[in-house]
Structures are given as C-alpha cells and as structure tokens.
Amino acid sequence: MKQVDIKVNDEGYLTDFSQWNKEIGAEIAKEHDIEMTEKHWEVIAYLQEQVANNNALSIRGIKKSGVVDIKQFYALFPGGPLKVSTKIAGVPKPKSCI
C-alpha cells in the first residue's frame, strides 16, 4: 500500500473529507485496535450520510438509526464509540463529544 499523507487536526480528525476512503478508514480503525467488519462499514456509511445531510450526530441518533443498537455500537467501537467511529468515518468531531 502506498503511503498517503492525510491532514488531521490535533485530535486526529480528518480536516479534508475528500481525502477519505475505505483504506484510510481501515487504517484509522487499526490505530484503535478495531478490525473493520461489514457492520462497522454500515455504521460508518450511516455517519457519513448524516453529516452529508447536515444532521447532528449523537448517541441518541445512533440508537434511533436502526443500523445498530447502543450495546452493539459500544462493542464495535470501544473507548468512546461516537468519537472513534466518527474519526474512522473521516467526519468532523460531533459537537456532542467533549
């Protein structure tokens, strides 16, 4: 795999979504010890779609999404699921994340 320089802010969030692709998402996931599965990618697609439609991301929104339940969301993205999943998705940090 050729090395690609991506721009991130001081918290590790991509600053230019156009640089995102599945390989970059998978690499970011590896940094969080996550091996991406089809379910992970479903959640990532949901997050990207919500951001594209200017919808605020929140745990409550994920719960209502029908894509994943909260218990599964925490299992898929341990250690702050919304923070970790949005980093992998290449979308800005949700305002609900501190």
Short mmCIF file of N, CA, C and O in Angstrom, two decimals:
data_model
loop_
_atom_site.label_atom_id
_atom_site.label_comp_id
_atom_site.label_asym_id
_atom_site.label_seq_id
_atom_site.Cartn_x
_atom_site.Cartn_y
_atom_site.Cartn_z
N MET A 1 0.85 -1.19 0.00
CA MET A 1 0.00 0.00 0.00
C MET A 1 0.89 1.24 0.00
O MET A 1 1.79 1.36 0.81
N LYS A 2 0.60 2.16 -0.91
CA LYS A 2 1.44 3.36 -0.93
C LYS A 2 1.04 4.30 0.19
O LYS A 2 -0.12 4.34 0.59
N GLN A 3 2.03 5.01 0.68
CA GLN A 3 1.76 5.90 1.80
C GLN A 3 1.09 7.17 1.31
O GLN A 3 1.46 7.73 0.28
N VAL A 4 0.09 7.60 2.04
CA VAL A 4 -0.66 8.80 1.69
C VAL A 4 -0.61 9.73 2.89
O VAL A 4 -0.83 9.30 4.02
N ASP A 5 -0.32 10.99 2.63
CA ASP A 5 -0.35 11.96 3.72
C ASP A 5 -1.75 12.53 3.79
O ASP A 5 -2.27 13.05 2.80
N ILE A 6 -2.37 12.39 4.95
CA ILE A 6 -3.69 12.98 5.14
C ILE A 6 -3.59 14.06 6.19
O ILE A 6 -2.74 13.99 7.08
N LYS A 7 -4.43 15.05 6.07
CA LYS A 7 -4.42 16.16 7.02
C LYS A 7 -5.43 15.89 8.12
O LYS A 7 -6.60 15.62 7.84
N VAL A 8 -4.95 15.96 9.35
CA VAL A 8 -5.82 15.78 10.51
C VAL A 8 -5.60 16.94 11.47
O VAL A 8 -4.55 17.58 11.45
N ASN A 9 -6.60 17.19 12.32
CA ASN A 9 -6.42 18.23 13.34
C ASN A 9 -5.71 17.63 14.54
O ASN A 9 -5.33 16.46 14.54
N ASP A 10 -5.52 18.44 15.57
CA ASP A 10 -4.75 17.98 16.74
C ASP A 10 -5.41 16.84 17.50
O ASP A 10 -4.79 16.18 18.32
N GLU A 11 -6.69 16.57 17.21
CA GLU A 11 -7.37 15.44 17.86
C GLU A 11 -7.43 14.20 16.97
O GLU A 11 -7.99 13.19 17.37
N GLY A 12 -6.89 14.30 15.77
CA GLY A 12 -6.85 13.15 14.88
C GLY A 12 -8.03 13.03 13.92
O GLY A 12 -8.19 12.02 13.26
N TYR A 13 -8.84 14.08 13.82
CA TYR A 13 -9.96 14.07 12.87
C TYR A 13 -9.48 14.60 11.53
O TYR A 13 -8.75 15.58 11.48
N LEU A 14 -9.92 13.96 10.44
CA LEU A 14 -9.59 14.45 9.10
C LEU A 14 -10.08 15.88 8.94
O LEU A 14 -11.19 16.21 9.37
N THR A 15 -9.28 16.71 8.30
CA THR A 15 -9.72 18.09 8.05
C THR A 15 -10.23 18.25 6.63
O THR A 15 -10.83 19.26 6.29
N ASP A 16 -10.00 17.25 5.80
CA ASP A 16 -10.47 17.30 4.41
C ASP A 16 -11.10 15.96 4.06
O ASP A 16 -10.40 14.99 3.78
N PHE A 17 -12.44 15.91 4.08
CA PHE A 17 -13.14 14.64 3.86
C PHE A 17 -12.82 14.04 2.49
O PHE A 17 -12.86 12.83 2.32
N SER A 18 -12.46 14.87 1.51
CA SER A 18 -12.18 14.34 0.18
C SER A 18 -10.98 13.38 0.20
O SER A 18 -10.78 12.62 -0.74
N GLN A 19 -10.18 13.43 1.26
CA GLN A 19 -9.04 12.52 1.37
C GLN A 19 -9.45 11.15 1.89
O GLN A 19 -8.68 10.21 1.86
N TRP A 20 -10.69 11.02 2.38
CA TRP A 20 -11.13 9.77 2.99
C TRP A 20 -11.43 8.70 1.94
O TRP A 20 -11.98 8.98 0.90
N ASN A 21 -11.05 7.47 2.25
CA ASN A 21 -11.52 6.30 1.51
C ASN A 21 -11.52 5.14 2.50
O ASN A 21 -11.09 5.29 3.65
N LYS A 22 -11.99 3.98 2.06
CA LYS A 22 -12.10 2.83 2.99
C LYS A 22 -10.75 2.40 3.53
O LYS A 22 -10.66 1.99 4.68
N GLU A 23 -9.70 2.51 2.72
CA GLU A 23 -8.36 2.11 3.19
C GLU A 23 -7.93 3.02 4.34
O GLU A 23 -7.39 2.55 5.35
N ILE A 24 -8.17 4.31 4.19
CA ILE A 24 -7.80 5.25 5.26
C ILE A 24 -8.66 4.98 6.50
O ILE A 24 -8.15 4.95 7.61
N GLY A 25 -9.95 4.73 6.29
CA GLY A 25 -10.83 4.38 7.42
C GLY A 25 -10.33 3.15 8.15
O GLY A 25 -10.29 3.12 9.38
N ALA A 26 -9.91 2.15 7.38
CA ALA A 26 -9.41 0.90 7.99
C ALA A 26 -8.11 1.15 8.76
O ALA A 26 -7.90 0.55 9.82
N GLU A 27 -7.26 2.03 8.23
CA GLU A 27 -6.00 2.35 8.92
C GLU A 27 -6.28 3.07 10.24
O GLU A 27 -5.66 2.78 11.26
N ILE A 28 -7.21 4.01 10.21
CA ILE A 28 -7.58 4.73 11.44
C ILE A 28 -8.16 3.73 12.44
O ILE A 28 -7.85 3.78 13.63
N ALA A 29 -8.97 2.81 11.95
CA ALA A 29 -9.56 1.78 12.83
C ALA A 29 -8.46 0.96 13.49
O ALA A 29 -8.54 0.67 14.70
N LYS A 30 -7.44 0.59 12.71
CA LYS A 30 -6.33 -0.20 13.26
C LYS A 30 -5.66 0.52 14.41
O LYS A 30 -5.23 -0.10 15.39
N GLU A 31 -5.54 1.84 14.30
CA GLU A 31 -4.93 2.64 15.38
C GLU A 31 -5.74 2.51 16.67
O GLU A 31 -5.23 2.76 17.75
N HIS A 32 -7.00 2.15 16.53
CA HIS A 32 -7.88 1.97 17.70
C HIS A 32 -8.11 0.48 17.98
O HIS A 32 -9.06 0.13 18.69
N ASP A 33 -7.27 -0.37 17.40
CA ASP A 33 -7.37 -1.83 17.57
C ASP A 33 -8.73 -2.38 17.14
O ASP A 33 -9.29 -3.26 17.79
N ILE A 34 -9.25 -1.83 16.04
CA ILE A 34 -10.53 -2.29 15.51
C ILE A 34 -10.29 -2.92 14.14
O ILE A 34 -9.67 -2.31 13.27
N GLU A 35 -10.78 -4.14 13.99
CA GLU A 35 -10.74 -4.82 12.69
C GLU A 35 -12.12 -4.61 12.06
O GLU A 35 -13.12 -5.07 12.59
N MET A 36 -12.16 -3.87 10.96
CA MET A 36 -13.44 -3.48 10.36
C MET A 36 -14.19 -4.68 9.77
O MET A 36 -13.60 -5.52 9.09
N THR A 37 -15.50 -4.71 10.08
CA THR A 37 -16.39 -5.74 9.53
C THR A 37 -17.47 -5.04 8.70
O THR A 37 -17.55 -3.80 8.69
N GLU A 38 -18.32 -5.82 8.07
CA GLU A 38 -19.43 -5.24 7.30
C GLU A 38 -20.28 -4.34 8.19
O GLU A 38 -20.73 -3.29 7.76
N LYS A 39 -20.51 -4.76 9.43
CA LYS A 39 -21.34 -3.97 10.36
C LYS A 39 -20.67 -2.63 10.67
O LYS A 39 -21.34 -1.60 10.71
N HIS A 40 -19.34 -2.66 10.87
CA HIS A 40 -18.62 -1.40 11.10
C HIS A 40 -18.85 -0.44 9.92
O HIS A 40 -19.14 0.73 10.10
N TRP A 41 -18.69 -0.99 8.70
CA TRP A 41 -18.83 -0.14 7.50
C TRP A 41 -20.26 0.40 7.36
O TRP A 41 -20.45 1.52 6.89
N GLU A 42 -21.25 -0.39 7.78
CA GLU A 42 -22.65 0.09 7.75
C GLU A 42 -22.80 1.32 8.65
O GLU A 42 -23.45 2.30 8.27
N VAL A 43 -22.21 1.25 9.84
CA VAL A 43 -22.28 2.37 10.78
C VAL A 43 -21.54 3.57 10.19
O VAL A 43 -22.04 4.70 10.23
N ILE A 44 -20.37 3.34 9.60
CA ILE A 44 -19.58 4.42 9.01
C ILE A 44 -20.37 5.10 7.89
O ILE A 44 -20.44 6.33 7.82
N ALA A 45 -21.01 4.31 7.03
CA ALA A 45 -21.82 4.87 5.93
C ALA A 45 -22.97 5.71 6.48
O ALA A 45 -23.27 6.79 5.97
N TYR A 46 -23.59 5.21 7.56
CA TYR A 46 -24.68 5.96 8.19
C TYR A 46 -24.17 7.31 8.71
O TYR A 46 -24.79 8.35 8.48
N LEU A 47 -23.03 7.30 9.40
CA LEU A 47 -22.48 8.54 9.95
C LEU A 47 -22.16 9.54 8.84
O LEU A 47 -22.48 10.72 8.94
N GLN A 48 -21.53 9.05 7.77
CA GLN A 48 -21.17 9.93 6.66
C GLN A 48 -22.42 10.52 6.00
O GLN A 48 -22.45 11.70 5.65
N GLU A 49 -23.46 9.71 5.88
CA GLU A 49 -24.72 10.18 5.28
C GLU A 49 -25.35 11.26 6.16
O GLU A 49 -25.83 12.28 5.65
N GLN A 50 -25.34 11.05 7.47
CA GLN A 50 -25.91 12.04 8.39
C GLN A 50 -25.17 13.37 8.29
O GLN A 50 -25.78 14.43 8.24
N VAL A 51 -23.84 13.30 8.25
CA VAL A 51 -23.04 14.53 8.15
C VAL A 51 -23.30 15.22 6.81
O VAL A 51 -23.45 16.44 6.74
N ALA A 52 -23.36 14.43 5.73
CA ALA A 52 -23.63 14.99 4.39
C ALA A 52 -24.97 15.73 4.36
O ALA A 52 -25.13 16.71 3.64
N ASN A 53 -25.92 15.25 5.18
CA ASN A 53 -27.25 15.88 5.24
C ASN A 53 -27.35 16.92 6.37
O ASN A 53 -28.45 17.34 6.72
N ASN A 54 -26.19 17.29 6.91
CA ASN A 54 -26.13 18.29 7.99
C ASN A 54 -26.93 17.92 9.22
O ASN A 54 -27.50 18.79 9.88
N ASN A 55 -26.99 16.63 9.52
CA ASN A 55 -27.66 16.18 10.74
C ASN A 55 -26.62 16.02 11.84
O ASN A 55 -25.56 15.46 11.61
N ALA A 56 -26.94 16.54 13.02
CA ALA A 56 -26.01 16.42 14.15
C ALA A 56 -25.93 14.95 14.57
O ALA A 56 -26.94 14.24 14.58
N LEU A 57 -24.72 14.52 14.89
CA LEU A 57 -24.52 13.14 15.33
C LEU A 57 -24.59 13.06 16.84
O LEU A 57 -24.03 13.91 17.54
N SER A 58 -25.27 12.03 17.34
CA SER A 58 -25.34 11.81 18.78
C SER A 58 -25.58 10.33 19.03
O SER A 58 -26.01 9.60 18.14
N ILE A 59 -25.29 9.93 20.25
CA ILE A 59 -25.56 8.54 20.64
C ILE A 59 -27.05 8.25 20.47
O ILE A 59 -27.44 7.21 19.96
N ARG A 60 -27.89 9.19 20.86
CA ARG A 60 -29.34 9.01 20.74
C ARG A 60 -29.73 8.81 19.27
O ARG A 60 -30.56 7.97 18.94
N GLY A 61 -29.11 9.57 18.37
CA GLY A 61 -29.39 9.44 16.94
C GLY A 61 -28.98 8.07 16.42
O GLY A 61 -29.69 7.46 15.62
N ILE A 62 -27.85 7.56 16.90
CA ILE A 62 -27.38 6.22 16.51
C ILE A 62 -28.41 5.19 16.99
O ILE A 62 -28.77 4.28 16.25
N LYS A 63 -28.87 5.38 18.22
CA LYS A 63 -29.84 4.45 18.81
C LYS A 63 -31.11 4.36 17.95
O LYS A 63 -31.66 3.29 17.76
N LYS A 64 -31.54 5.50 17.41
CA LYS A 64 -32.76 5.56 16.60
C LYS A 64 -32.51 5.19 15.14
O LYS A 64 -33.46 5.07 14.37
N SER A 65 -31.26 5.03 14.75
CA SER A 65 -30.90 4.85 13.33
C SER A 65 -31.42 3.55 12.73
O SER A 65 -31.65 3.48 11.53
N GLY A 66 -31.57 2.52 13.57
CA GLY A 66 -31.95 1.22 13.05
C GLY A 66 -30.77 0.47 12.44
O GLY A 66 -30.90 -0.67 12.01
N VAL A 67 -29.60 1.10 12.40
CA VAL A 67 -28.40 0.47 11.84
C VAL A 67 -27.76 -0.43 12.88
O VAL A 67 -27.29 -1.53 12.58
N VAL A 68 -27.73 0.05 14.12
CA VAL A 68 -27.04 -0.66 15.18
C VAL A 68 -27.68 -0.27 16.52
O VAL A 68 -28.15 0.86 16.66
N ASP A 69 -27.75 -1.20 17.47
CA ASP A 69 -28.25 -0.79 18.78
C ASP A 69 -27.07 -0.30 19.62
O ASP A 69 -25.91 -0.49 19.26
N ILE A 70 -27.40 0.35 20.71
CA ILE A 70 -26.35 1.01 21.51
C ILE A 70 -25.32 0.02 22.05
O ILE A 70 -24.12 0.27 22.00
N LYS A 71 -25.79 -1.11 22.54
CA LYS A 71 -24.87 -2.11 23.08
C LYS A 71 -23.88 -2.55 22.00
O LYS A 71 -22.68 -2.67 22.23
N GLN A 72 -24.41 -2.80 20.80
CA GLN A 72 -23.57 -3.22 19.68
C GLN A 72 -22.62 -2.09 19.25
O GLN A 72 -21.47 -2.33 18.92
N PHE A 73 -23.11 -0.84 19.27
CA PHE A 73 -22.30 0.33 18.92
C PHE A 73 -21.08 0.42 19.84
O PHE A 73 -19.95 0.59 19.37
N TYR A 74 -21.30 0.24 21.14
CA TYR A 74 -20.18 0.27 22.10
C TYR A 74 -19.24 -0.91 21.88
O TYR A 74 -18.03 -0.78 22.07
N ALA A 75 -19.79 -2.06 21.48
CA ALA A 75 -18.96 -3.24 21.24
C ALA A 75 -18.12 -3.07 19.97
O ALA A 75 -16.96 -3.47 19.92
N LEU A 76 -18.71 -2.46 18.95
CA LEU A 76 -18.00 -2.25 17.68
C LEU A 76 -16.89 -1.22 17.81
O LEU A 76 -15.83 -1.35 17.20
N PHE A 77 -17.16 -0.16 18.57
CA PHE A 77 -16.22 0.96 18.69
C PHE A 77 -15.93 1.25 20.16
O PHE A 77 -16.42 2.24 20.72
N PRO A 78 -15.15 0.37 20.81
CA PRO A 78 -14.88 0.56 22.25
C PRO A 78 -14.07 1.83 22.52
O PRO A 78 -13.33 2.29 21.66
N GLY A 79 -14.26 2.36 23.72
CA GLY A 79 -13.47 3.52 24.14
C GLY A 79 -14.01 4.83 23.60
O GLY A 79 -13.25 5.66 23.13
N GLY A 80 -15.32 5.02 23.66
CA GLY A 80 -15.92 6.25 23.14
C GLY A 80 -16.40 6.04 21.73
O GLY A 80 -15.79 6.49 20.77
N PRO A 81 -17.50 5.30 21.57
CA PRO A 81 -17.93 4.86 20.24
C PRO A 81 -18.20 5.98 19.23
O PRO A 81 -17.83 5.84 18.08
N LEU A 82 -18.79 7.07 19.67
CA LEU A 82 -19.09 8.14 18.72
C LEU A 82 -17.81 8.82 18.26
O LEU A 82 -17.61 9.09 17.08
N LYS A 83 -16.91 9.05 19.21
CA LYS A 83 -15.63 9.68 18.90
C LYS A 83 -14.81 8.81 17.95
O LYS A 83 -14.30 9.27 16.93
N VAL A 84 -14.69 7.54 18.29
CA VAL A 84 -13.89 6.61 17.48
C VAL A 84 -14.50 6.40 16.10
O VAL A 84 -13.82 6.48 15.08
N SER A 85 -15.82 6.18 16.06
CA SER A 85 -16.47 5.90 14.77
C SER A 85 -16.42 7.10 13.84
O SER A 85 -16.23 6.94 12.63
N THR A 86 -16.56 8.32 14.38
CA THR A 86 -16.52 9.49 13.50
C THR A 86 -15.11 9.74 12.98
O THR A 86 -14.94 10.19 11.85
N LYS A 87 -14.11 9.40 13.79
CA LYS A 87 -12.72 9.51 13.30
C LYS A 87 -12.51 8.57 12.12
O LYS A 87 -11.96 8.94 11.09
N ILE A 88 -12.97 7.31 12.28
CA ILE A 88 -12.83 6.32 11.21
C ILE A 88 -13.61 6.76 9.97
O ILE A 88 -13.16 6.57 8.84
N ALA A 89 -14.76 7.39 10.19
CA ALA A 89 -15.62 7.84 9.08
C ALA A 89 -15.05 9.06 8.37
O ALA A 89 -15.50 9.42 7.28
N GLY A 90 -14.07 9.71 8.99
CA GLY A 90 -13.48 10.89 8.37
C GLY A 90 -14.32 12.13 8.44
O GLY A 90 -14.13 13.09 7.70
N VAL A 91 -15.29 12.13 9.37
CA VAL A 91 -16.18 13.28 9.50
C VAL A 91 -15.76 14.11 10.72
O VAL A 91 -15.04 13.63 11.59
N PRO A 92 -16.19 15.38 10.78
CA PRO A 92 -15.80 16.23 11.92
C PRO A 92 -16.27 15.66 13.25
O PRO A 92 -17.28 14.95 13.31
N LYS A 93 -15.56 16.03 14.29
CA LYS A 93 -15.93 15.61 15.64
C LYS A 93 -17.33 16.14 15.98
O LYS A 93 -17.60 17.32 15.80
N PRO A 94 -18.21 15.26 16.42
CA PRO A 94 -19.56 15.71 16.77
C PRO A 94 -19.52 16.71 17.93
O PRO A 94 -18.70 16.57 18.84
N LYS A 95 -20.42 17.68 17.88
CA LYS A 95 -20.48 18.68 18.95
C LYS A 95 -20.80 18.02 20.29
O LYS A 95 -20.45 18.54 21.33
N SER A 96 -21.46 16.86 20.25
CA SER A 96 -21.84 16.18 21.49
C SER A 96 -20.65 15.49 22.16
O SER A 96 -20.74 15.04 23.29
N CYS A 97 -19.51 15.39 21.43
CA CYS A 97 -18.30 14.77 22.01
C CYS A 97 -17.46 15.85 22.67
O CYS A 97 -17.23 16.91 22.10
N ILE A 98 -17.01 15.56 23.86
CA ILE A 98 -16.22 16.54 24.62
C ILE A 98 -14.74 16.33 24.33
O ILE A 98 -14.28 15.23 24.23
#
